[in-house]
Tab-separated table of C-alpha atoms in Angstrom:
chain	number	residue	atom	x	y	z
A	36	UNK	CA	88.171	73.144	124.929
A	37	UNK	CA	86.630	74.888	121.733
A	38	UNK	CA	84.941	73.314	119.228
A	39	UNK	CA	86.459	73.532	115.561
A	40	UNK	CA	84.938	72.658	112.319
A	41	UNK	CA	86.651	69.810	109.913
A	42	UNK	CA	86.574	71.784	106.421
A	43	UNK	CA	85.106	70.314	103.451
A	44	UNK	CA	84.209	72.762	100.917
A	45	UNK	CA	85.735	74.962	98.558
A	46	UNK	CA	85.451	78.028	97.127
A	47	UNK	CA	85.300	78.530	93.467
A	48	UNK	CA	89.241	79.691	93.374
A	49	UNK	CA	89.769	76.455	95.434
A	50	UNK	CA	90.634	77.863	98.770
A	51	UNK	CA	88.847	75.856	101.583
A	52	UNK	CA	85.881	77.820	103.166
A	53	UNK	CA	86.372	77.132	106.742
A	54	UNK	CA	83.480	76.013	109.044
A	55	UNK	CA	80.987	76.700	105.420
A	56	UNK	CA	81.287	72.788	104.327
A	57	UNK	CA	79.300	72.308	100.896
A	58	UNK	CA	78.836	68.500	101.573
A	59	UNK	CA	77.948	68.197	105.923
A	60	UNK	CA	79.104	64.263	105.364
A	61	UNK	CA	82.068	65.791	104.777
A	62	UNK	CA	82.297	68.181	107.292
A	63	UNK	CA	82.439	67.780	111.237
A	64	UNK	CA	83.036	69.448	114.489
A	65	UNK	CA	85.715	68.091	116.258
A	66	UNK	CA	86.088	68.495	120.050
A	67	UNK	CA	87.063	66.507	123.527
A	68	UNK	CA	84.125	68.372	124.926
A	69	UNK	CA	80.623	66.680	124.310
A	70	UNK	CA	78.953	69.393	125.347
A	71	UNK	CA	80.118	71.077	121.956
A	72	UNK	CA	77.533	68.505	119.876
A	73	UNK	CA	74.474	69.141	119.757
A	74	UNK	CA	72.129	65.986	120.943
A	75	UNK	CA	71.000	63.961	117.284
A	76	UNK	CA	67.451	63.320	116.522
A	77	UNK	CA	67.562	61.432	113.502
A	78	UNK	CA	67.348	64.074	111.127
A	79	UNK	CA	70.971	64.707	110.319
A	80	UNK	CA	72.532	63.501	107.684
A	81	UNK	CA	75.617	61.892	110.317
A	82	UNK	CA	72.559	59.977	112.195
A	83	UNK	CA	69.584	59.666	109.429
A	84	UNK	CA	70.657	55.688	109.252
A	85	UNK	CA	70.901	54.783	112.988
A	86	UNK	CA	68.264	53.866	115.072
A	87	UNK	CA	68.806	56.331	117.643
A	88	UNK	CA	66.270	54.339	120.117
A	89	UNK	CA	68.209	51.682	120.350
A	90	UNK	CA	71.436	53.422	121.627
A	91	UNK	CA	70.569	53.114	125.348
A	92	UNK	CA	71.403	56.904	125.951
A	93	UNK	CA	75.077	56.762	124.564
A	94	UNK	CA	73.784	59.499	122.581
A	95	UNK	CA	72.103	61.731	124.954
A	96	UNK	CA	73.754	61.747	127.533
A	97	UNK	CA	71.889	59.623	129.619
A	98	UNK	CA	73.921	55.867	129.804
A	99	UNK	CA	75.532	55.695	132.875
A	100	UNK	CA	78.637	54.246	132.970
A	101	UNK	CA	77.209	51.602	135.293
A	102	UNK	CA	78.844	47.683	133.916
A	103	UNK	CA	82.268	46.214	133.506
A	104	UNK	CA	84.730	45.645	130.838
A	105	UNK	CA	87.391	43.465	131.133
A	106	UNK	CA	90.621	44.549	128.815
A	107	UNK	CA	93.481	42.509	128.420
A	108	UNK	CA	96.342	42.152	126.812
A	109	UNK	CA	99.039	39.869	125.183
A	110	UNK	CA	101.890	40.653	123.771
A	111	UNK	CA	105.387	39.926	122.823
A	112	UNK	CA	108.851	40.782	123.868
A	113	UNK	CA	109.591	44.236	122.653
A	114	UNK	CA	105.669	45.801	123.447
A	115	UNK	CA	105.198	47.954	126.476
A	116	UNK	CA	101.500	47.527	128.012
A	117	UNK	CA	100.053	50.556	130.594
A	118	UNK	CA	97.664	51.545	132.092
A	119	UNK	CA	96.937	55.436	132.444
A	120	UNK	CA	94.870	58.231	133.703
A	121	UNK	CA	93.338	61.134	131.910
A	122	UNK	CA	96.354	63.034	132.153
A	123	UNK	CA	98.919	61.126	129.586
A	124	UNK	CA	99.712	63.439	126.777
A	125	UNK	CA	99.171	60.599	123.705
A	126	UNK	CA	95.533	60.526	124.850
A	127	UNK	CA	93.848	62.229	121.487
A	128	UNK	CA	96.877	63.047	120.162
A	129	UNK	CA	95.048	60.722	116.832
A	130	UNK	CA	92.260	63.300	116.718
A	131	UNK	CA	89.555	65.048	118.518
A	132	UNK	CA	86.245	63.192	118.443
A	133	UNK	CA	83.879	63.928	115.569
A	134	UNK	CA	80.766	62.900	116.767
A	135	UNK	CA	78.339	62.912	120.375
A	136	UNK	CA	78.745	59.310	121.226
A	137	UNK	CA	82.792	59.491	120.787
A	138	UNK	CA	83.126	63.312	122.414
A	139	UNK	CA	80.944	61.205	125.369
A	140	UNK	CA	83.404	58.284	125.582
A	141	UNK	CA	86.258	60.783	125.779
A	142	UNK	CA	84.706	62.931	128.405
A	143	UNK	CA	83.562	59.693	130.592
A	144	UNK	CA	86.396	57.395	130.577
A	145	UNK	CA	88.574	57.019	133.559
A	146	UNK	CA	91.397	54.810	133.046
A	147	UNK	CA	93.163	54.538	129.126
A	148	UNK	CA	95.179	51.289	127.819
A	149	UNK	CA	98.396	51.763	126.186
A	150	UNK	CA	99.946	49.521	124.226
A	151	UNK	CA	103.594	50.788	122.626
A	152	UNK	CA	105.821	49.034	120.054
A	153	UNK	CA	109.387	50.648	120.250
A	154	UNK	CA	111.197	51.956	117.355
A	155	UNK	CA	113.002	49.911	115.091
A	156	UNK	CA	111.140	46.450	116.495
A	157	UNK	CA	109.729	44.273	114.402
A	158	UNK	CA	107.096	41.859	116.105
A	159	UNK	CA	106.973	38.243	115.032
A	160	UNK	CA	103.846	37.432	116.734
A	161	UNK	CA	100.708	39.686	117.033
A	162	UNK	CA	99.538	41.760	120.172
A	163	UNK	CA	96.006	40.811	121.431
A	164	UNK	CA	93.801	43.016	123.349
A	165	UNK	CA	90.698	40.915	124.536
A	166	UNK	CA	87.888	43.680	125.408
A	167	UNK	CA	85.149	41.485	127.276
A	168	UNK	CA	81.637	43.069	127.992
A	169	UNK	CA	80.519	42.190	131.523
A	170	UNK	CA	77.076	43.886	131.230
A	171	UNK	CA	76.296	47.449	131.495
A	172	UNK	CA	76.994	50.888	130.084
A	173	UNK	CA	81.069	51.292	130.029
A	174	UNK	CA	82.987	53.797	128.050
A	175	UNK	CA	86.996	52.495	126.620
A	176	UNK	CA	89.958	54.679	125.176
A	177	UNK	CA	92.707	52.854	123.897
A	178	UNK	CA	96.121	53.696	121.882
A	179	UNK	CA	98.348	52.162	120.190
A	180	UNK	CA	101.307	53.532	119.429
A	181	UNK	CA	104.201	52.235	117.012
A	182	UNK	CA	107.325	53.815	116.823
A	183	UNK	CA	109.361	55.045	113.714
A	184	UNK	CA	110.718	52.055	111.240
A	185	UNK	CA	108.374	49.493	113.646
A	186	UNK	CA	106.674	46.427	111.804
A	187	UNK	CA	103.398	45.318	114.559
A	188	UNK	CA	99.939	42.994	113.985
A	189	UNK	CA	97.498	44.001	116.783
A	190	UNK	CA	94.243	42.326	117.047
A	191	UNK	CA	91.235	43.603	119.129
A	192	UNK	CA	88.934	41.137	119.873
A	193	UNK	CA	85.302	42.546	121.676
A	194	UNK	CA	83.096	39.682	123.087
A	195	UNK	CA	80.451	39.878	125.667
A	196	UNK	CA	77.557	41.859	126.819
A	197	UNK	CA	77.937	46.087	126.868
A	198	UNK	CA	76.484	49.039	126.065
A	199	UNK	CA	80.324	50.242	125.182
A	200	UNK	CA	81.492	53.513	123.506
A	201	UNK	CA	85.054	54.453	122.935
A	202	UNK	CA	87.675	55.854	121.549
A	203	UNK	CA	90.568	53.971	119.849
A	204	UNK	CA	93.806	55.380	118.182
A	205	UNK	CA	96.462	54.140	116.087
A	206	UNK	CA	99.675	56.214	116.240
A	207	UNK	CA	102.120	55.535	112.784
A	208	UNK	CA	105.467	56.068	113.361
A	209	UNK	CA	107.753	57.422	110.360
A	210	UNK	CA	108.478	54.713	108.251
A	211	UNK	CA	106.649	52.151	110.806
A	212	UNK	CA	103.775	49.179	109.671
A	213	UNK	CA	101.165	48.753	111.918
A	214	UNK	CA	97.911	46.000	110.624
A	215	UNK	CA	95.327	46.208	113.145
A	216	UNK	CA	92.133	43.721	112.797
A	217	UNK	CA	89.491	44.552	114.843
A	218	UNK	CA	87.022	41.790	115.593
A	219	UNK	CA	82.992	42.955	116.494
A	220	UNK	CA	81.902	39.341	117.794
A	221	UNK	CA	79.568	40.794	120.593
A	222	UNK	CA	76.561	38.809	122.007
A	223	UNK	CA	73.238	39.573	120.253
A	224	UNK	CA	72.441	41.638	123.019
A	225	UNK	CA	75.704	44.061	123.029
A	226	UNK	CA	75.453	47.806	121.600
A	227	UNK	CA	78.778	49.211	120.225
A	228	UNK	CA	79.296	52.357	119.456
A	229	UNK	CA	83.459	53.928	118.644
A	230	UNK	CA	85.787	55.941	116.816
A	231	UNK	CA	88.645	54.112	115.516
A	232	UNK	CA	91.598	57.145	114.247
A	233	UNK	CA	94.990	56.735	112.748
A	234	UNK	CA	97.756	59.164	112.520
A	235	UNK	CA	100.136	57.989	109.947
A	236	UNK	CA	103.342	59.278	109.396
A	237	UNK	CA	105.911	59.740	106.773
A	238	UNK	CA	106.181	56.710	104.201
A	239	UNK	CA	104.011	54.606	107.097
A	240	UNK	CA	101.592	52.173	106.208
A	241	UNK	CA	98.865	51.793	108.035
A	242	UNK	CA	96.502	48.567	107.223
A	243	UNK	CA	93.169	47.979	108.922
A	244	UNK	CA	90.207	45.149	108.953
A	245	UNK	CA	87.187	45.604	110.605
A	246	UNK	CA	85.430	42.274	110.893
A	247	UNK	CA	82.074	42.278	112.592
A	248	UNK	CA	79.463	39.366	112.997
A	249	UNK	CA	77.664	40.343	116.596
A	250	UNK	CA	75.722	42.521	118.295
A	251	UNK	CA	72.375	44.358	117.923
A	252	UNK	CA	73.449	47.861	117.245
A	253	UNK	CA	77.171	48.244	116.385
A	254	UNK	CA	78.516	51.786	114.630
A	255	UNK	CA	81.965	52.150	113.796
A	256	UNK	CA	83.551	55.390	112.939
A	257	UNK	CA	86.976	54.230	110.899
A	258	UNK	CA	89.077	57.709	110.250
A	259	UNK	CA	92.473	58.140	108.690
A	260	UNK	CA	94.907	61.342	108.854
A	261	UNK	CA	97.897	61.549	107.131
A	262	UNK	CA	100.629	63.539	109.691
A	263	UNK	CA	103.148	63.378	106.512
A	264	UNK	CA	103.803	63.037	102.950
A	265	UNK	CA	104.415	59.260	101.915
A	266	UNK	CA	101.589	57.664	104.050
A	267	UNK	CA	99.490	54.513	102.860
A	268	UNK	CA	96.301	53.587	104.209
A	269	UNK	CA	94.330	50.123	103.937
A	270	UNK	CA	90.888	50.068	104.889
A	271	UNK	CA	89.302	46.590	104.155
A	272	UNK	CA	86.300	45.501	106.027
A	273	UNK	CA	83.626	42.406	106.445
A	274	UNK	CA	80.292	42.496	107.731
A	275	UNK	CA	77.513	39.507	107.965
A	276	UNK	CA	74.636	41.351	108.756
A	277	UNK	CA	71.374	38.930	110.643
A	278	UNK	CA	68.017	39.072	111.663
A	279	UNK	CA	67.422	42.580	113.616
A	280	UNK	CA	71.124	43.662	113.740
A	281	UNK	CA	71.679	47.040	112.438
A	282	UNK	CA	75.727	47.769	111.579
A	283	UNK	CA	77.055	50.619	110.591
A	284	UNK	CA	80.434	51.539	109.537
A	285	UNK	CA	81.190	55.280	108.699
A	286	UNK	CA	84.486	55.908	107.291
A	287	UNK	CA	86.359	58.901	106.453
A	288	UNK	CA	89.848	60.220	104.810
A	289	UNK	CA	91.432	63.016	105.180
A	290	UNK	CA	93.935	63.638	102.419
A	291	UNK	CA	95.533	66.801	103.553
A	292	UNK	CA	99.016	66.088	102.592
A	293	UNK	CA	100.608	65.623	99.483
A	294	UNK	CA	101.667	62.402	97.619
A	295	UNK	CA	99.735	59.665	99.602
A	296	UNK	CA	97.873	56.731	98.982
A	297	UNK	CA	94.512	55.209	100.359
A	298	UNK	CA	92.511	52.128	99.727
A	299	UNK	CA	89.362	50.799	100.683
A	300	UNK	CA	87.245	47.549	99.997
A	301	UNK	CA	84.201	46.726	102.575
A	302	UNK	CA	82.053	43.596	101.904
A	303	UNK	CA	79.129	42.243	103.694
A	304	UNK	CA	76.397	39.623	103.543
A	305	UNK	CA	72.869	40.019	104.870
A	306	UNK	CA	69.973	37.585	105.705
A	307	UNK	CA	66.803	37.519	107.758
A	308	UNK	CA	63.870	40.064	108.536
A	309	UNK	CA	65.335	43.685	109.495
A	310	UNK	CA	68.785	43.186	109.149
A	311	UNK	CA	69.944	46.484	108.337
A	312	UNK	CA	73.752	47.127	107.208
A	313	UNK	CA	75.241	50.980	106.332
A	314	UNK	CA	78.388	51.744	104.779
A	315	UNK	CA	79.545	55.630	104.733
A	316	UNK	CA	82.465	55.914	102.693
A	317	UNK	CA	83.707	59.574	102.848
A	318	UNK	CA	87.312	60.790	101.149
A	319	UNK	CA	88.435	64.011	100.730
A	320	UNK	CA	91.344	65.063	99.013
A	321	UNK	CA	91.814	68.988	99.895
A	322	UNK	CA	93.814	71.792	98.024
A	323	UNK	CA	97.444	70.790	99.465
A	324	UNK	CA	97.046	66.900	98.671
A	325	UNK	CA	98.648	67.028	95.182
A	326	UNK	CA	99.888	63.850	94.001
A	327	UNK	CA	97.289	61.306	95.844
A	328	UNK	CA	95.937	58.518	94.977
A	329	UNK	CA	92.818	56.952	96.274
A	330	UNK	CA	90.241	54.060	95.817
A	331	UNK	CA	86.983	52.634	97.366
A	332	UNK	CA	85.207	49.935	97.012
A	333	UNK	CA	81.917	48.697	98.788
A	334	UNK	CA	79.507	45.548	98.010
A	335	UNK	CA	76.709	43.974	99.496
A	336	UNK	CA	75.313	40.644	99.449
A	337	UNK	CA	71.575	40.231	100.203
A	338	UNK	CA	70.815	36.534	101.100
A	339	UNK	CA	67.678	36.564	102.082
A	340	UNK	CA	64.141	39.157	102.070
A	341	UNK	CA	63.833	41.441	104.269
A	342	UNK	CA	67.205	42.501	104.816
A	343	UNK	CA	68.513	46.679	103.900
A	344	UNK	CA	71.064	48.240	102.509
A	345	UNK	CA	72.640	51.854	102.774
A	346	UNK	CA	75.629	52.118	100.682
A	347	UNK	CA	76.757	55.966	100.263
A	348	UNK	CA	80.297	56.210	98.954
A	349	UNK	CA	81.051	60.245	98.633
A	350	UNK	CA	84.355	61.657	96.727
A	351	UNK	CA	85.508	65.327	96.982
A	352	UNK	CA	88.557	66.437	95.064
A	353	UNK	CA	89.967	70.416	95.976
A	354	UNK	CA	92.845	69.769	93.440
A	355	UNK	CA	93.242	68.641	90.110
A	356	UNK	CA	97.087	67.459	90.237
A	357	UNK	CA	95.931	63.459	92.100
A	358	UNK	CA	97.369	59.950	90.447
A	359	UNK	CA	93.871	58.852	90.658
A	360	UNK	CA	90.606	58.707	92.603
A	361	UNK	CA	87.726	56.567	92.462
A	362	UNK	CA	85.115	55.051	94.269
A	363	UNK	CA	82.420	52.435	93.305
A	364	UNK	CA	79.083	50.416	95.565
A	365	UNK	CA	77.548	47.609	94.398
A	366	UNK	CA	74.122	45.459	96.062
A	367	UNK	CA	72.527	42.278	94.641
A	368	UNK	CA	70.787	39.588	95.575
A	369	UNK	CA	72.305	35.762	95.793
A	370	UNK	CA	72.209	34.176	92.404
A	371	UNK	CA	70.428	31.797	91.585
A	372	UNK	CA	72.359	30.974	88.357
A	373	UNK	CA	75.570	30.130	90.661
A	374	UNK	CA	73.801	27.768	92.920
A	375	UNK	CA	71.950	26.103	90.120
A	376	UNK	CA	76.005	26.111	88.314
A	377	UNK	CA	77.806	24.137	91.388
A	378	UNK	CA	74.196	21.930	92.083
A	379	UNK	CA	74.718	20.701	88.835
A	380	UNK	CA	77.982	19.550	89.254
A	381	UNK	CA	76.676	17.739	92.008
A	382	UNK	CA	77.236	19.990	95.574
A	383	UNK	CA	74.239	19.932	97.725
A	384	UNK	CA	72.232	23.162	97.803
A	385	UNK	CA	73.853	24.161	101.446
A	386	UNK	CA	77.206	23.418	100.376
A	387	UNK	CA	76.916	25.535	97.463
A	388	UNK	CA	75.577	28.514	99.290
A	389	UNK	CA	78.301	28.809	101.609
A	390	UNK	CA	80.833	27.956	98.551
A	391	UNK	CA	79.833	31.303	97.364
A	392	UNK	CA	79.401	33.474	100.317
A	393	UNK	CA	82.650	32.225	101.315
A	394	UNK	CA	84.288	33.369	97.831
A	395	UNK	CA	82.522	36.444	98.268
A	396	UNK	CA	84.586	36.905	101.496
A	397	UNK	CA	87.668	35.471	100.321
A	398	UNK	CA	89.715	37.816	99.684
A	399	UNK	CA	89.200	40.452	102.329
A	400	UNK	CA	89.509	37.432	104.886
A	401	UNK	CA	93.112	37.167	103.209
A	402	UNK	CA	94.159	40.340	104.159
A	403	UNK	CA	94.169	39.496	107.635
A	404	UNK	CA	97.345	37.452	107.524
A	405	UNK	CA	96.740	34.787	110.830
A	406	UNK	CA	95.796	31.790	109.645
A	407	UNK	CA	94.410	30.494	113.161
A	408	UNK	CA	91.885	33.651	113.096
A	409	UNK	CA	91.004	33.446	109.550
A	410	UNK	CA	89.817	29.868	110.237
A	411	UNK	CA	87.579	31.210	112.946
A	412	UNK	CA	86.302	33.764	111.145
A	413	UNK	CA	84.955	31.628	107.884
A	414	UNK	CA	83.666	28.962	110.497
A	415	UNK	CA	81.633	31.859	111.612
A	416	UNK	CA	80.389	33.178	108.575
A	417	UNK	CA	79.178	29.155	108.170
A	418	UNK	CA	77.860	28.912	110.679
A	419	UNK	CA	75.873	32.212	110.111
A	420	UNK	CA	74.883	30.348	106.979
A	421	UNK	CA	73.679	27.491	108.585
A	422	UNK	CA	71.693	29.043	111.100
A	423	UNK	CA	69.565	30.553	108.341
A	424	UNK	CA	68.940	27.541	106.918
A	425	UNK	CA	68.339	25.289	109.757
């Protein structure tokens, strides 16, 4: 299949200039085929942060789909699981890939998982897909697909060992609600590359949390299309960054379509020697999207020396006639001034330190709505916390 260019420019009469982006974070070929991307070196501005080196040849063509990777699911009355071949029409019906390593995934995977919520069903308990690394290079494609005026929480929970790219989607029905939390909790070892794409409908909402803790490379590529007017998008995301791990998360909005909304708030925490954390935050709003409205939000919290920071949130507006639009990014350091604060009133130096990491966190780790995995997920960030310290 041909190659096509995502527009992001505009001419000075504000007509978009096809495949002539002014801003290239803002502009992409998209294709199935990965023989349409060139291979990165480092240089461009979609790869400049990621250490290329360490991608075991998802990049280049030369990983081998050689390990195992165990998928499985649970889910409630009401949910239809499958599993398909190459062949099933709702394969990329999110989006084309946008990048090598996802064009790669899509070109290499042999078997897809499917995971449908009928129309009109509301799910009272969440769906889980457990993706387990068993070693190895393997490449993934999931969808899941919610029908019109459906309510669904699916969680995707990656553990293990891999060398893993994929390709997941997130199909919106009109009118439907679909939160999807999507848990990185890989062993140190584990490299993680994917595309994560939504296709929201008319007046759907669309909610998503991106929570990851393992790893030693993992790059996420969060994007959200809007397939109608009315459609809401929440981003929110939470990242503890440690010693060596690089994680990336590169998101990206496409605001074709008139009178929708977006929002997006990332947070993570860093500590030790070389731990390296980069947050893309790309939105464009073209000609056609009159009447949206559009935040986002990113801040860091360095912990220790040593530790990096790439924050680059980018904001293009084709039209004047939006509600709003705004973005902000924010690093510091851990201060001093609160831990002194709560030591006076008597909390132990430890104690204090995770008081404020985990207030720091708070409120994204709200957002996720299960009170069994939010538990597990602040007893992780502690015990991130005491690890450094021990």
């Amino acid at each position: 299949m041909a190659a096509e260019t995502i527009p992001a420019g505009s001419t000075t009469d504000g007509a978009i200039q096809v495949g002539q982006p002014t801003d290239a974070r803002l502009g992409a070929i998209a294709s199935y085929d990965v023989a349409d991307f060139p291979v990165p070196h480092g240089r461009e501005e979609e790869w400049r942060f990621t250490p290329l080196e360490r991608l075991r040849g998802l990049h280049d063509g030369t990983a081998e789909a050689t390990g195992g990777l165990r998928v499985e699911v649970s889910a409630p009355e009401g949910v239809t699981v499958e599993t398909v071949d190459r062949t099933d029409p709702r394969l990329g019906k999110a989006g084309k890939p946008v990048d090598r390593i996802a064009a790669q995934a899509y070109s290499s995977f042999e078997k897809a998982s499917v995971v449908s919520v009928a129309k009109e069903t509301v799910l009272t308990e969440p769906v889980r897909i457990s993706v387990h690394g068993e070693g190895g290079t393997a490449y993934g494609h999931q969808v899941v697909e919610v029908g019109a005026f459906a309510e669904a929480v699916v969680v995707i929970d990656h553990t293990g060992d891999a060398t893993l790219a994929a390709n997941v989607e997130f199909l919106v029905g009109d009118g439907a609600k679909l939160t999807v939390v999507s848990i990185q909790d890989w062993a140190d070892t584990a490299v993680h590359a994917a595309q994560h794409t939504a296709l929201v409908g008319r007046d759907a909402t669309f909610k998503s949390v991106v929570v990851t803790f393992g790893g030693d490379v993992v790059r996420l590529h969060p994007r959200v299309i809007y397939g109608a007017p009315g459609g809401e998008a929440e981003l929110y995301g939470l990242y503890f960054t440690d010693n060596g791990q690089h994680q990336e998360h590169r998101l990206f909005i496409d605001h074709d379509t008139p009178h929708c909304r977006s929002n997006v708030a990332y947070k993570g925490a860093l500590q030790g020697k070389d731990a390296h954390a980069v947050w893309i935050g790309d939105v464009l709003i073209r000609a056609a999207a009159e009447g949206t409205d559009t935040y986002e939000l990113n801040r860091n919290l360095v912990l220790t020396d040593g530790a990096r920071v790439d924050s680059v949130p980018n904001l293009e507006i084709e039209t004047g006639e939006i509600v709003g639009a705004g973005h902000a990014s924010a690093t510091g350091r851990f201060e001093d001034e609160q831990l002194f604060y709560l030591m006076a009133r008597g909390i132990p130096a430890d104690e204090a330190r995770r008081l404020v990491v985990r207030g720091f966190f708070a409120e994204l780790v709200q957002q996720i709505g299960i009170p069994e995995l939010e538990e597990r997920l602040i007893a992780k960030i502690e015990a991130e916390l005491e690890a450094s310290v021990a």
